[in-house]
Amino acid sequence: MSDHSVSLSRWLIEQQRTHGHIPASLRLLIEQVARACKRISRAVDKGASSGVLGSLQSSNVQGEVQKQLDVIANDVLLEANEWGGHLAAIASEELETIHPIPHRFPRGEYLLLFDPLDGSSNIEVNVTIGTIFSVLHLDEGVAEVQGEHFLQPGHRQVAAGYCTYGPQTTLVLSLGHGVSSFALDPDQGSFVCTQQDLRIPETTSEFAINMSNMRHWAAPVRRYIDECLAGREGPRGKDFNMRWVGSMVADVHRILQRGGVFLYPWDRLYPNLACRLRLMYEANPMAMLVEQAGGMAVAGSQRILDIQPTGLHQRAAVMLGSRDEVERLRQYHLEAEEGSRPPPMR
Ligand code: AHM
Ligand code: MG
């Protein structure tokens, strides 16, 4: 199914016929998220011409200055998803507490989490940004949804995805049976399936990290990057290339297409925050996509999807991408934890 004529709606129906695992309410949820992403894409496209660029006076729960488009994207996602009867509650990187579904609408069985506009520092410079989302199932028998009901480890995600707003608007999605990619056809105004069963190459010689934080990294990450930088003459015996967009969606999208490894590790720069990226809105959905595409995602020695969350807005170290490199990083962290350091792997 890669004739570019299969719409997202048809793809969802065909997935259900093939696997029998997609309830109608989950289909509606995905379609509503996709519809919201189309509206956000339009707002991003219009950019300066419609006066939506620039910062607001407000800060979000993370203490970060909000951009106008952060707030617009958040409102669009809330508005598109609260009326359909498929959700019990919503959590957003931009909101301090959860957003229960208003009583005037029926309540559904799913929980939706999102980072409405990832990479927002790139908005003004016209570099790819995106929306990241994660879907969980609400446990049975919950009368009133609270923040604690969202605190499920990432391996319990029912679906995860992101939409990039760049040269093309691309939706990448997993419902737990592989990863598919959809391009927004601007003529039809609909997403069409362009890639099925995306696979991340196991080996790579490309890494993505913010090198300016090098002095703040922990020893295993320093060791890994030092060895990459040593190139052909070093212990890895090959040269590496580096890319860093500064939008996780864009960096992960590149890795899903051609391999690579993405690192936002713990560093001393954010000692009180314990890392830059958020577990529930960024690390978990991306880890699910990467694992579903045959890659790996760890926070050090631990698999990201096994972290038991303790807070809605908690942060996590993120190392994900091509299996061989992420496994090496995991080994380096294990060795550091055990206090031994055998000769570097080749
Ligand atoms: P945001 O969700 O507020 O945009 O922050 C997350 C972004 C990621 O997309 C990106 O990988 C990282 O922050 C970039 O960080 P840095 O500014 O250190 O390069
Ligand atoms: Mg983000």
Short mmCIF file of C-alpha atoms and ligand atoms in Angstrom, two decimals, residues 93 115-120 130 132 248 276-278 281-282, ligand 2:
data_model
loop_
_atom_site.label_atom_id
_atom_site.label_comp_id
_atom_site.label_asym_id
_atom_site.label_seq_id
_atom_site.Cartn_x
_atom_site.Cartn_y
_atom_site.Cartn_z
CA GLU A 93 3.24 20.12 27.95
CA ASP A 115 3.68 18.50 23.09
CA PRO A 116 1.68 20.86 20.85
CA LEU A 117 4.68 22.50 19.19
CA ASP A 118 8.02 20.84 19.68
CA GLY A 119 11.11 22.83 18.76
CA SER A 120 9.41 26.16 19.30
CA GLY A 130 6.17 19.60 15.02
CA ILE A 132 4.23 14.96 19.31
CA MET A 248 13.40 16.68 18.30
CA ARG A 276 15.79 18.72 29.12
CA LEU A 277 13.14 16.56 27.49
CA ARG A 278 9.84 15.49 28.96
CA TYR A 281 5.20 14.21 25.93
CA GLU A 282 8.50 13.62 24.13
MG MG B 2 9.17 19.58 22.86
#
